[in-house]
PDB file of C-alpha atoms and ligand atoms in Angstrom:
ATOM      1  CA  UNK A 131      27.251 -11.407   5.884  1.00 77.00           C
ATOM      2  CA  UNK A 132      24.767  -8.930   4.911  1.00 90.00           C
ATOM      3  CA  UNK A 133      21.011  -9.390   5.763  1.00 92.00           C
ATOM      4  CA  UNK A 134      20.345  -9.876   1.724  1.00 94.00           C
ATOM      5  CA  UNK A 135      21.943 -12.856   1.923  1.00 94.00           C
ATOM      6  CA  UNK A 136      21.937 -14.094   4.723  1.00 95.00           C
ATOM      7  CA  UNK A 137      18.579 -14.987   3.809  1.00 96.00           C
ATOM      8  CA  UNK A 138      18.698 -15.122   0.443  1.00 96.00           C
ATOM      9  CA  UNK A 139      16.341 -12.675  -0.818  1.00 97.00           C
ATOM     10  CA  UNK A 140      16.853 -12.789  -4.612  1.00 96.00           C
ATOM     11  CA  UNK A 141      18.533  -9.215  -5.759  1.00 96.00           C
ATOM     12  CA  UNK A 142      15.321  -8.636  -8.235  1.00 96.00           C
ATOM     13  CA  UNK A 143      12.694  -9.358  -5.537  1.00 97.00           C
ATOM     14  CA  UNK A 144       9.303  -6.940  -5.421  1.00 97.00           C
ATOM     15  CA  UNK A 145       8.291  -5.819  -2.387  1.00 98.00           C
ATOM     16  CA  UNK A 146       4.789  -4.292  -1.487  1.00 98.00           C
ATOM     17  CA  UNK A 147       3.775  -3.138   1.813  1.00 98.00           C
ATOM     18  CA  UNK A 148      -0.350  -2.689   2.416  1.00 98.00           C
ATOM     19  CA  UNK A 149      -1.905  -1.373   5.054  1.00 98.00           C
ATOM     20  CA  UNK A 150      -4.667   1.403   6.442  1.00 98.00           C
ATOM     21  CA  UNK A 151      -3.520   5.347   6.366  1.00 98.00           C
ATOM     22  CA  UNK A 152      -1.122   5.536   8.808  1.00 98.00           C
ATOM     23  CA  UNK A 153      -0.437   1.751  10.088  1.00 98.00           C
ATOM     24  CA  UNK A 154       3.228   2.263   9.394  1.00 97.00           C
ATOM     25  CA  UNK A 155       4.198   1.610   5.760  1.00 97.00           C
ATOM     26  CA  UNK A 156       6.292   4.470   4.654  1.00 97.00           C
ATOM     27  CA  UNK A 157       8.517   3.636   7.443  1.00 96.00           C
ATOM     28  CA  UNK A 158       8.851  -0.042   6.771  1.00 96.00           C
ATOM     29  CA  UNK A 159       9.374   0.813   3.157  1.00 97.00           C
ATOM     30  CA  UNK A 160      12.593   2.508   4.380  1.00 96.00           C
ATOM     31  CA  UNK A 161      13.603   0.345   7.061  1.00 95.00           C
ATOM     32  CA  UNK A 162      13.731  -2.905   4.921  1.00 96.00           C
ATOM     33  CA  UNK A 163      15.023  -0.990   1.878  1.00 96.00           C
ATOM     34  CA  UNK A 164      17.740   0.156   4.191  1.00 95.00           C
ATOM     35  CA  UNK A 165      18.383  -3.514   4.811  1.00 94.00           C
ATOM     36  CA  UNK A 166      18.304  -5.285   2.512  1.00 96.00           C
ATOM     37  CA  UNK A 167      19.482  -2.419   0.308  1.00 96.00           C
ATOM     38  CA  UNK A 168      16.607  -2.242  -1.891  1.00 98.00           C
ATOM     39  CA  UNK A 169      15.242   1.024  -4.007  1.00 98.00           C
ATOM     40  CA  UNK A 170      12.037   2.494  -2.489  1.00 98.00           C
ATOM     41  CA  UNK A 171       8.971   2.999  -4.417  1.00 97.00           C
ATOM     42  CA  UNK A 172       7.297   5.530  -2.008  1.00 96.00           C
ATOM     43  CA  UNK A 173       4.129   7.454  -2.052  1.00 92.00           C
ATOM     44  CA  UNK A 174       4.247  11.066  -2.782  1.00 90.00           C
ATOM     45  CA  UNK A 175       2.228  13.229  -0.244  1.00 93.00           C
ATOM     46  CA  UNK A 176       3.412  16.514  -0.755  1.00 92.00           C
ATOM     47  CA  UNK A 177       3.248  16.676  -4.537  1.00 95.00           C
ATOM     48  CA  UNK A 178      -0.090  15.574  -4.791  1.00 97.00           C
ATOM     49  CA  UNK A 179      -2.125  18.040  -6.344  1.00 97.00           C
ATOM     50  CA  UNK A 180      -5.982  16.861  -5.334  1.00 98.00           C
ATOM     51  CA  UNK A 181      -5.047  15.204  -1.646  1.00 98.00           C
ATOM     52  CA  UNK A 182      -6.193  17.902   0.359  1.00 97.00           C
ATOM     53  CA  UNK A 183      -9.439  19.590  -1.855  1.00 98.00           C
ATOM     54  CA  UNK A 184     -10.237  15.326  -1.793  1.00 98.00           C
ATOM     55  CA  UNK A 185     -10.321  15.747   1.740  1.00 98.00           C
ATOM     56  CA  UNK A 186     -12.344  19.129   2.095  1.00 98.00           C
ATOM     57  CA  UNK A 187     -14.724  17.560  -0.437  1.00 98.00           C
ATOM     58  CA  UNK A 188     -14.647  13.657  -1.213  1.00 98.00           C
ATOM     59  CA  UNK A 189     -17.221  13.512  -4.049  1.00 98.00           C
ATOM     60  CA  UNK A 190     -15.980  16.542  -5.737  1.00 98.00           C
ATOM     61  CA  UNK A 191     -12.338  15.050  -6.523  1.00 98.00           C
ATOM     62  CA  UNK A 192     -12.772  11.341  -5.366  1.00 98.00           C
ATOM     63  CA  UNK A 193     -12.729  10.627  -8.978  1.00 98.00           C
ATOM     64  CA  UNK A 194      -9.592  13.173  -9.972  1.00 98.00           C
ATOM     65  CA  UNK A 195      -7.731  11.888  -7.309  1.00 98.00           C
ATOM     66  CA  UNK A 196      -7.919   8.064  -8.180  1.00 98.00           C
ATOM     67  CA  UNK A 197      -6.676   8.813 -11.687  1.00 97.00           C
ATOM     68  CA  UNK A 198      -4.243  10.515 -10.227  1.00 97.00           C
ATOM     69  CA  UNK A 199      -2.890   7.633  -8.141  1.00 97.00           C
ATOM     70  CA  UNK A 200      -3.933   5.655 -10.889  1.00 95.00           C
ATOM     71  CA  UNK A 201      -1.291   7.063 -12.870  1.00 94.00           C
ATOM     72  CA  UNK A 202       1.230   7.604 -10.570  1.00 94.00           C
ATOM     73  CA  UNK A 203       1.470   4.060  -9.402  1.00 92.00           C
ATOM     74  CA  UNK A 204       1.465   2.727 -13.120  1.00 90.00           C
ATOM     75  CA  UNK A 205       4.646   4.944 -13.524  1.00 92.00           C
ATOM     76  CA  UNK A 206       6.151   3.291 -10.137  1.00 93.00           C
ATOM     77  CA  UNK A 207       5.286   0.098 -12.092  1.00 91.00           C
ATOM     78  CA  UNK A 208       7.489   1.141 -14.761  1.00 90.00           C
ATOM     79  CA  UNK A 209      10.078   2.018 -13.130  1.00 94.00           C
ATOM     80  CA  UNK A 210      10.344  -1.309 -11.229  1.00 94.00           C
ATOM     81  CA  UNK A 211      10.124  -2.958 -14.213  1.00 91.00           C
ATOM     82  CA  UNK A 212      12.851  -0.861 -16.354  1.00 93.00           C
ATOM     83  CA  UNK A 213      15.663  -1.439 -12.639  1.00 95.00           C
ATOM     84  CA  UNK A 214      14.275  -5.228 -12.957  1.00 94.00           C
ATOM     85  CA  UNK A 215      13.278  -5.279  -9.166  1.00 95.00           C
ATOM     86  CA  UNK A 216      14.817  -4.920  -5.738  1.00 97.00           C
ATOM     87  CA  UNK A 217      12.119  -2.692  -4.709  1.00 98.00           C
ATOM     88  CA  UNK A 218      10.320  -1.937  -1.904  1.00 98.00           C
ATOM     89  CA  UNK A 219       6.877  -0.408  -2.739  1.00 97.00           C
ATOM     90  CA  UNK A 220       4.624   1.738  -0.255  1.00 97.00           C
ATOM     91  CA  UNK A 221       1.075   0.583  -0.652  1.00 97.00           C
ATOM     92  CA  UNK A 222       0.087  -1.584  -3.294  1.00 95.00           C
ATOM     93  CA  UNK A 223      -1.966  -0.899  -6.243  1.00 93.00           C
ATOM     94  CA  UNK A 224      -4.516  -3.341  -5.365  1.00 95.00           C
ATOM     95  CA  UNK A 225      -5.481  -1.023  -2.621  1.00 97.00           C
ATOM     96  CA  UNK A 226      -6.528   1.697  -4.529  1.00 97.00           C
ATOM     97  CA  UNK A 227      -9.364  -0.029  -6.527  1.00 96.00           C
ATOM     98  CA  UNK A 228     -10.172  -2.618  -3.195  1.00 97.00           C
ATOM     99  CA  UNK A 229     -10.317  -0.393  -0.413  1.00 98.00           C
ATOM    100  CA  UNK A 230     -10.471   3.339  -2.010  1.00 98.00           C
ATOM    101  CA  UNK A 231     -12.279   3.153  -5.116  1.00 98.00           C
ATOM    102  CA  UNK A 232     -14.684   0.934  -3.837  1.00 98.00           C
ATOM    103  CA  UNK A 233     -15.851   2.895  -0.742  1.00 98.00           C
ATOM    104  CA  UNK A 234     -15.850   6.069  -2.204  1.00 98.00           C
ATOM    105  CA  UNK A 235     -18.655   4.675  -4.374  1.00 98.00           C
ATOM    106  CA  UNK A 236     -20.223   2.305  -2.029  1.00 98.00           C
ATOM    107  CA  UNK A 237     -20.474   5.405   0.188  1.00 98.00           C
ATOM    108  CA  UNK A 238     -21.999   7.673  -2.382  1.00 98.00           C
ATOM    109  CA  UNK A 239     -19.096   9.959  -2.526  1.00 98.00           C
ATOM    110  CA  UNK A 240     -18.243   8.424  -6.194  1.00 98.00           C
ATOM    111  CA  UNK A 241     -20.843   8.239  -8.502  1.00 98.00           C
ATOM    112  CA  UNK A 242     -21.818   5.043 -10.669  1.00 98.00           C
ATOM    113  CA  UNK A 243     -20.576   5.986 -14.014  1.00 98.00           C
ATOM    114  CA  UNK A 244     -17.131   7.398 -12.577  1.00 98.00           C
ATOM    115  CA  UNK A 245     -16.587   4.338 -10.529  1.00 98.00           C
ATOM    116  CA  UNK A 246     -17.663   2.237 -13.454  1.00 98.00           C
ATOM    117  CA  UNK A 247     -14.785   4.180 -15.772  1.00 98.00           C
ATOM    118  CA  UNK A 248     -12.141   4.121 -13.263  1.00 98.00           C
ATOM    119  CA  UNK A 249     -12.490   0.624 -12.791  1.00 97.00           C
ATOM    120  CA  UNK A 250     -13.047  -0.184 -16.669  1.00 96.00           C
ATOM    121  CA  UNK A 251      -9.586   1.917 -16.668  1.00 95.00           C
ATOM    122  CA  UNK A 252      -8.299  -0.049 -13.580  1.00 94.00           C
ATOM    123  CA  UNK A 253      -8.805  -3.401 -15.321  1.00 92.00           C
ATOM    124  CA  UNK A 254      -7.632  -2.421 -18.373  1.00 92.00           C
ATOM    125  CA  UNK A 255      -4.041  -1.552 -17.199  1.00 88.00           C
ATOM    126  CA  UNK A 256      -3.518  -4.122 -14.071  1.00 84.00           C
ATOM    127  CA  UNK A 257      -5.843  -7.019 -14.644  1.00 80.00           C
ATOM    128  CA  UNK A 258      -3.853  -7.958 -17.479  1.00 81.00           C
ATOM    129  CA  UNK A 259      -1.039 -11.093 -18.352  1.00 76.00           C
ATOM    130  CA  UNK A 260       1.729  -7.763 -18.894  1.00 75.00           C
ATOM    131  CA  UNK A 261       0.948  -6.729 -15.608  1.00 82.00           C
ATOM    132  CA  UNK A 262       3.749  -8.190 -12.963  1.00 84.00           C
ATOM    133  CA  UNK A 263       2.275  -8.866  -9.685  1.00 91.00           C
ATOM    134  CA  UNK A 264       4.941  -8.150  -6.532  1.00 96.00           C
ATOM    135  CA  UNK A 265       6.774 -11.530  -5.054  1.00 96.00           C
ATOM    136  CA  UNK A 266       5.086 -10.628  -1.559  1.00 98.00           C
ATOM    137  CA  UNK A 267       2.815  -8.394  -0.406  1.00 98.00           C
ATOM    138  CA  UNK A 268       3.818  -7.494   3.524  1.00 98.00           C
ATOM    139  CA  UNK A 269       0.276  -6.380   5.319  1.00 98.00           C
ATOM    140  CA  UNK A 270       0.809  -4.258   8.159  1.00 98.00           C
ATOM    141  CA  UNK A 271      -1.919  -4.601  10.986  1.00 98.00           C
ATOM    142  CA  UNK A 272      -3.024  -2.718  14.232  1.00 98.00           C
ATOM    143  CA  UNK A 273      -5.785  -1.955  16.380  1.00 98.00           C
ATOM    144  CA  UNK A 274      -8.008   0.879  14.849  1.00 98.00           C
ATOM    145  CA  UNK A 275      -6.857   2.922  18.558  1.00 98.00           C
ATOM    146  CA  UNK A 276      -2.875   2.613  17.696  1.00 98.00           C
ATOM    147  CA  UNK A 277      -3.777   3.489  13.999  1.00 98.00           C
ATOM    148  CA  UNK A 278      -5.407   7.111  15.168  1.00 98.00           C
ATOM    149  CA  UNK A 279      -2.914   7.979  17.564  1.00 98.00           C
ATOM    150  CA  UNK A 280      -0.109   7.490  14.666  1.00 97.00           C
ATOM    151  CA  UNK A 281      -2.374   9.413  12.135  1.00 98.00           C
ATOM    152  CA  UNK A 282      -2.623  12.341  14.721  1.00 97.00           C
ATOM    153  CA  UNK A 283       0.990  11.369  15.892  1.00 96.00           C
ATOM    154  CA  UNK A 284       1.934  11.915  12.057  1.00 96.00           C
ATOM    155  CA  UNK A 285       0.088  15.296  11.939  1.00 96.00           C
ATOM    156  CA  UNK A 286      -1.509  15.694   8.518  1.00 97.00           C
ATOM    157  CA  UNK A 287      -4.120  18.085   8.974  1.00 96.00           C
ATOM    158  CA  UNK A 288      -6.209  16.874   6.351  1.00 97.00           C
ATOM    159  CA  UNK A 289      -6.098  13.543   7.963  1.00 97.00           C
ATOM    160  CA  UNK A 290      -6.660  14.698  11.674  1.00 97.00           C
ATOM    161  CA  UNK A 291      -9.686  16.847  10.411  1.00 97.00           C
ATOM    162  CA  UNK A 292     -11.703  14.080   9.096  1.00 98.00           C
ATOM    163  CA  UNK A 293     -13.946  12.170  11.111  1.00 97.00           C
ATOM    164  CA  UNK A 294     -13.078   9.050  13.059  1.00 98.00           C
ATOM    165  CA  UNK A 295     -15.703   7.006  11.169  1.00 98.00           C
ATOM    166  CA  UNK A 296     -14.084   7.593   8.420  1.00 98.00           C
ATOM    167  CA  UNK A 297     -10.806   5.527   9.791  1.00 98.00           C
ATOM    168  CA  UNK A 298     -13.102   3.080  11.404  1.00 98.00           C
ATOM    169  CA  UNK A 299     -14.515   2.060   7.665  1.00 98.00           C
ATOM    170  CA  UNK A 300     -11.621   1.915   6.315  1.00 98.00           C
ATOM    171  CA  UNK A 301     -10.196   0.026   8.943  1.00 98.00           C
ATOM    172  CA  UNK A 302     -13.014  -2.641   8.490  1.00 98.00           C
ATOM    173  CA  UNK A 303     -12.562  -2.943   5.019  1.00 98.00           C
ATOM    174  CA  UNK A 304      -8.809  -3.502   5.405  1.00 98.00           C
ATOM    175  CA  UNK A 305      -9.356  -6.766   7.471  1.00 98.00           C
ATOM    176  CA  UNK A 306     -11.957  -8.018   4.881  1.00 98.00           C
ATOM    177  CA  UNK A 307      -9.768  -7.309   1.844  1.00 98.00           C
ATOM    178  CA  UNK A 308      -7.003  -8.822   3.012  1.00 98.00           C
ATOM    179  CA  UNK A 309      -8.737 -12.315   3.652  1.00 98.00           C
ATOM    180  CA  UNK A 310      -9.771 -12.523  -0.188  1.00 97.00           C
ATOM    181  CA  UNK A 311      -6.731 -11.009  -1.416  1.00 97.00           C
ATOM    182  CA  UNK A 312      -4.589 -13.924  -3.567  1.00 95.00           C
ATOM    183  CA  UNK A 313      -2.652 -12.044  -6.288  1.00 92.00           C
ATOM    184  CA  UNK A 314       0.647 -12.694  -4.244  1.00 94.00           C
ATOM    185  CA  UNK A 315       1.563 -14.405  -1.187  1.00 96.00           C
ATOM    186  CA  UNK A 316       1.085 -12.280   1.559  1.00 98.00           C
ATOM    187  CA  UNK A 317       3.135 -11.527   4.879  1.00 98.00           C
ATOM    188  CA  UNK A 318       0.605 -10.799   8.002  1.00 98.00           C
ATOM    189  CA  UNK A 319       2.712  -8.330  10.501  1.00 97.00           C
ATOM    190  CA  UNK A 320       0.746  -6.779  13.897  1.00 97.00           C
ATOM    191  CA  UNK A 321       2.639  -3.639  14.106  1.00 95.00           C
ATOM    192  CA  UNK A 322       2.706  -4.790  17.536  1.00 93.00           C
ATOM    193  CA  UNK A 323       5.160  -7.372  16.912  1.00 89.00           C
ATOM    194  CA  UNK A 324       8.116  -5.457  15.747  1.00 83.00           C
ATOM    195  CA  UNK A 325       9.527  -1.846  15.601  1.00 82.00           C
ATOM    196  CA  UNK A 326      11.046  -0.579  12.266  1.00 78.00           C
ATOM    197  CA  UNK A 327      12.172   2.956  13.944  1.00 79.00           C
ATOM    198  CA  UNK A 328      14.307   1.196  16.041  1.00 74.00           C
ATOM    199  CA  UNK A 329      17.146  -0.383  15.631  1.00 66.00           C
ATOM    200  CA  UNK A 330      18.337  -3.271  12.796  1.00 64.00           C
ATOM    201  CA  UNK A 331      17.548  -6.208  15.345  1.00 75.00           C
ATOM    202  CA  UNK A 332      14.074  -5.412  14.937  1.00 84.00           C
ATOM    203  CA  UNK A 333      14.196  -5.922  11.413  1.00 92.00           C
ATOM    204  CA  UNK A 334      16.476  -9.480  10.791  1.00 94.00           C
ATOM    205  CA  UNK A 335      13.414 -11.598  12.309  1.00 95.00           C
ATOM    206  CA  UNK A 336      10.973  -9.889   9.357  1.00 96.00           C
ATOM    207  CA  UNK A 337      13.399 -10.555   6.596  1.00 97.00           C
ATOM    208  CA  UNK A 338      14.094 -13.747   8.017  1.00 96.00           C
ATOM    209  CA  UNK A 339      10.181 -14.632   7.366  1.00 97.00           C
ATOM    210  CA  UNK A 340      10.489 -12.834   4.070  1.00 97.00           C
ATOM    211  CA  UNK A 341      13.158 -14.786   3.200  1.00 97.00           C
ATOM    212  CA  UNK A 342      11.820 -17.880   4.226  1.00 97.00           C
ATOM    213  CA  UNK A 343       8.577 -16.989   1.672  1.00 96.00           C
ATOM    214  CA  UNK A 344      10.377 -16.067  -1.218  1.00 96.00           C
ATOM    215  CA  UNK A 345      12.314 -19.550  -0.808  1.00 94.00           C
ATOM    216  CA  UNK A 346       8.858 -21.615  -0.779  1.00 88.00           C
ATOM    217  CA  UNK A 347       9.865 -23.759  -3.496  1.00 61.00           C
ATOM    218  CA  UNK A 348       6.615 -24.539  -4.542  1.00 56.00           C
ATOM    219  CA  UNK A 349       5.653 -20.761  -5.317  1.00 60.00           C
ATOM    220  CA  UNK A 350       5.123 -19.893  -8.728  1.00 59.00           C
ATOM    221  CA  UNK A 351       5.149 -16.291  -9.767  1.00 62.00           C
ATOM    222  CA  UNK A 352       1.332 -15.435 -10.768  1.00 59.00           C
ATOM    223  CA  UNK A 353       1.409 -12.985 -13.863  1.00 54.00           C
TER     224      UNK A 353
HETATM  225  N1  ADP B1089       7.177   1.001  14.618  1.00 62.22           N
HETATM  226  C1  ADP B1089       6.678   2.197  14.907  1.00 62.22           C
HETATM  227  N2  ADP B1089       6.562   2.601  16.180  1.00 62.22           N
HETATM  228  C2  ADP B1089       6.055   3.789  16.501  1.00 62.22           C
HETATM  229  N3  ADP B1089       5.612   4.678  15.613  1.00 62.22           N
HETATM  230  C3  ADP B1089       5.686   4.339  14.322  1.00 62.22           C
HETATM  231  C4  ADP B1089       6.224   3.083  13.896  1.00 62.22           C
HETATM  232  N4  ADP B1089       6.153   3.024  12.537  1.00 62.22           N
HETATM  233  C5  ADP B1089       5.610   4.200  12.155  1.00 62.22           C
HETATM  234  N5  ADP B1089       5.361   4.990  13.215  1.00 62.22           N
HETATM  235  C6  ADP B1089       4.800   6.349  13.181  1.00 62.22           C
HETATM  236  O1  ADP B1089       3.450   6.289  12.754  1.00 62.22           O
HETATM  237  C7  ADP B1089       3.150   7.373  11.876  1.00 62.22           C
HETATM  238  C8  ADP B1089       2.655   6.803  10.542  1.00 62.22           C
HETATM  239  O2  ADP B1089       3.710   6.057   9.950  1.00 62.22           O
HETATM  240  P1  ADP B1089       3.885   5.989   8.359  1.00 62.22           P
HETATM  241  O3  ADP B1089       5.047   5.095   8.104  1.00 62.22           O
HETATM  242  O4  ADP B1089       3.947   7.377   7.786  1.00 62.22           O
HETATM  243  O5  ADP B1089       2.506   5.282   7.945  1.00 62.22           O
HETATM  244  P2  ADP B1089       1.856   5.008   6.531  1.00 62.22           P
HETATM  245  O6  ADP B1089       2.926   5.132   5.498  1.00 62.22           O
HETATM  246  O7  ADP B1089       1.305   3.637   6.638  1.00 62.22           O
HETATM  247  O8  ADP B1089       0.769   6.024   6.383  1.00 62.22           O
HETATM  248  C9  ADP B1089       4.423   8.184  11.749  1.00 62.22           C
HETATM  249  O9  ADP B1089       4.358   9.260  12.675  1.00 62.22           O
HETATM  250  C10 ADP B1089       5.520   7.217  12.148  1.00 62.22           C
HETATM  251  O10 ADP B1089       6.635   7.878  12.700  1.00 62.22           O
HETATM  252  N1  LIG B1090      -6.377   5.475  -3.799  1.00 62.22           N
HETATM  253  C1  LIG B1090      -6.519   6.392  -2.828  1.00 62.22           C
HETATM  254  N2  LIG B1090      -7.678   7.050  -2.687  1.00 62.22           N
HETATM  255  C2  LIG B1090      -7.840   7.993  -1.729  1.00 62.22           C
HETATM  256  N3  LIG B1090      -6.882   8.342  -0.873  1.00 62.22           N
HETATM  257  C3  LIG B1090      -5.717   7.702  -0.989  1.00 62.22           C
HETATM  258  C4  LIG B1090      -5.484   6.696  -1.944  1.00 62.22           C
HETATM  259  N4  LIG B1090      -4.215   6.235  -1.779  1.00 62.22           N
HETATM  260  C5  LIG B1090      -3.683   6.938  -0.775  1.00 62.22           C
HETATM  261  N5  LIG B1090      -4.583   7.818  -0.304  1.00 62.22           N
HETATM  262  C6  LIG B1090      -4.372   8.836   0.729  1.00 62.22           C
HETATM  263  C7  LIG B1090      -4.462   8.356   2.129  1.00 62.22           C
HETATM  264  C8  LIG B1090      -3.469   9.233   2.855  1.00 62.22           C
HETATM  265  O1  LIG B1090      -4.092  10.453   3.258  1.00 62.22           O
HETATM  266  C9  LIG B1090      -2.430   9.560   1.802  1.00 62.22           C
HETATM  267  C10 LIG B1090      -1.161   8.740   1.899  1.00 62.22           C
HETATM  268  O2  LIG B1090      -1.432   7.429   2.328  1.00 62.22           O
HETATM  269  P1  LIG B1090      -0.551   6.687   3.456  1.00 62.22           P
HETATM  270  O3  LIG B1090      -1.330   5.462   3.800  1.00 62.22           O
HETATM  271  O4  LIG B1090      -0.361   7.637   4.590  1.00 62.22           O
HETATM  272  O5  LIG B1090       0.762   6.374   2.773  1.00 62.22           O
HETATM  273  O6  LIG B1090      -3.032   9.328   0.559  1.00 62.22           O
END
């Protein structure tokens, strides 16, 4: 019996998986769709057109590039909605506005009136009754010290060029988000406590605690 349903993660199921830059999400993302066999949702790195001048210059493009994920993401959206689920999504859009967003401007590298229209924008498009929220948002945890040696591990030199204190913040604001966050139910996993690059015995206990999640009887999707 497959891993699907063994147990009994519904075929239309929306997966998100949250976490700091470099914490491990991509390679979840393909480990459980793998598994489960799920389409991926995955961020694109390579194609993105501001992602490095962002991080030569944060308040020159901070705003440019969160329209541009902005965008991107509400495509994803589409798409999940159009296959009707079995996805597995890298990152989460509530990241972008809650952890990005927020401390670009909150550090002075977005101004007022550009935060103020992304997040009028923001709002507009996600904080409404049309907007599906994901059945489970997975949030992948570390220490801040195995974060930056998988970020230089990784080797983006965009990434590895900017300052520690930079990681550290957004580190910080990770574990505060996450406490408040309540659009979905939420899966807590220490990256620790399990090892998606190796092999598929690594993965049955996580989709054995997704499983057991999705089957909560008393959850009610929020929309
Ligand atoms: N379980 C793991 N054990 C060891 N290294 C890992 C593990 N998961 C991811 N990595 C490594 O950490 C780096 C960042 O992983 P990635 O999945 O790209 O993170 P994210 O998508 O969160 O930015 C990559 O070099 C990846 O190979
Ligand atoms: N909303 C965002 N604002 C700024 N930077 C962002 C945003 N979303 C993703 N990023 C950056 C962070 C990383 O450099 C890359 C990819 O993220 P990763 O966590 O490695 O998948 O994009």
């Amino acid at each position: 019996m497959n891993l699907k349903n063994k147990y009994n993660i519904p075929n239309n199921a929306v997966i998100t998986i949250a976490g700091t830059v470099g914490v491990g999400k991509s390679t979840l993302t393909n480990a459980l769709s793998g598994a489960l066999e799920f389409r991926t949702s995955l961020e694109k790195v390579d194609t993105n057109p501001y992602l490095d001048k962002f991080y030569q210059e944060f308040s020159r493009w901070s705003f440019h590039l969160q329209i541009y994920f902005l965008a991107e993401r509400f495509k994803e959206q589409k798409r999940i909605f159009e296959y009707g689920g079995g996805f597995i999504q890298d990152r989460s859009i509530y990241e972008d506005t809650g952890i990005f967003a927020k401390m670009h401007y909150e550090k002075g590298t977005m101004s007022e009136i550009d935060y103020e229209t992304y997040t009028s924008l923001f709002e507009a498009m996600v904080m409404t009754p049309y907007f599906p929220h994901p059945d489970l948002l997975i949030y992948l945890e570390g220490s801040l010290e195995d974060i930056l040696l998988r970020i230089e591990k990784r080797g983006r030199s965009m990434e590895k060029q900017t300052p520690i204190d930079y990681w550290k913040e957004m580190h910080t604001r990770y574990e505060k988000w996450i406490d408040s966050f309540s659009a979905c139910p939420v899966l807590r996993l220490n990256i620790n406590e399990y090892d998606a690059m190796a092999d598929g015995n690594s993965i049955e206990p996580i989709i054995e605690k997704i499983g057991r999640i999705l089957n909560q009887r008393n959850y009610v999707k929020k929309t």
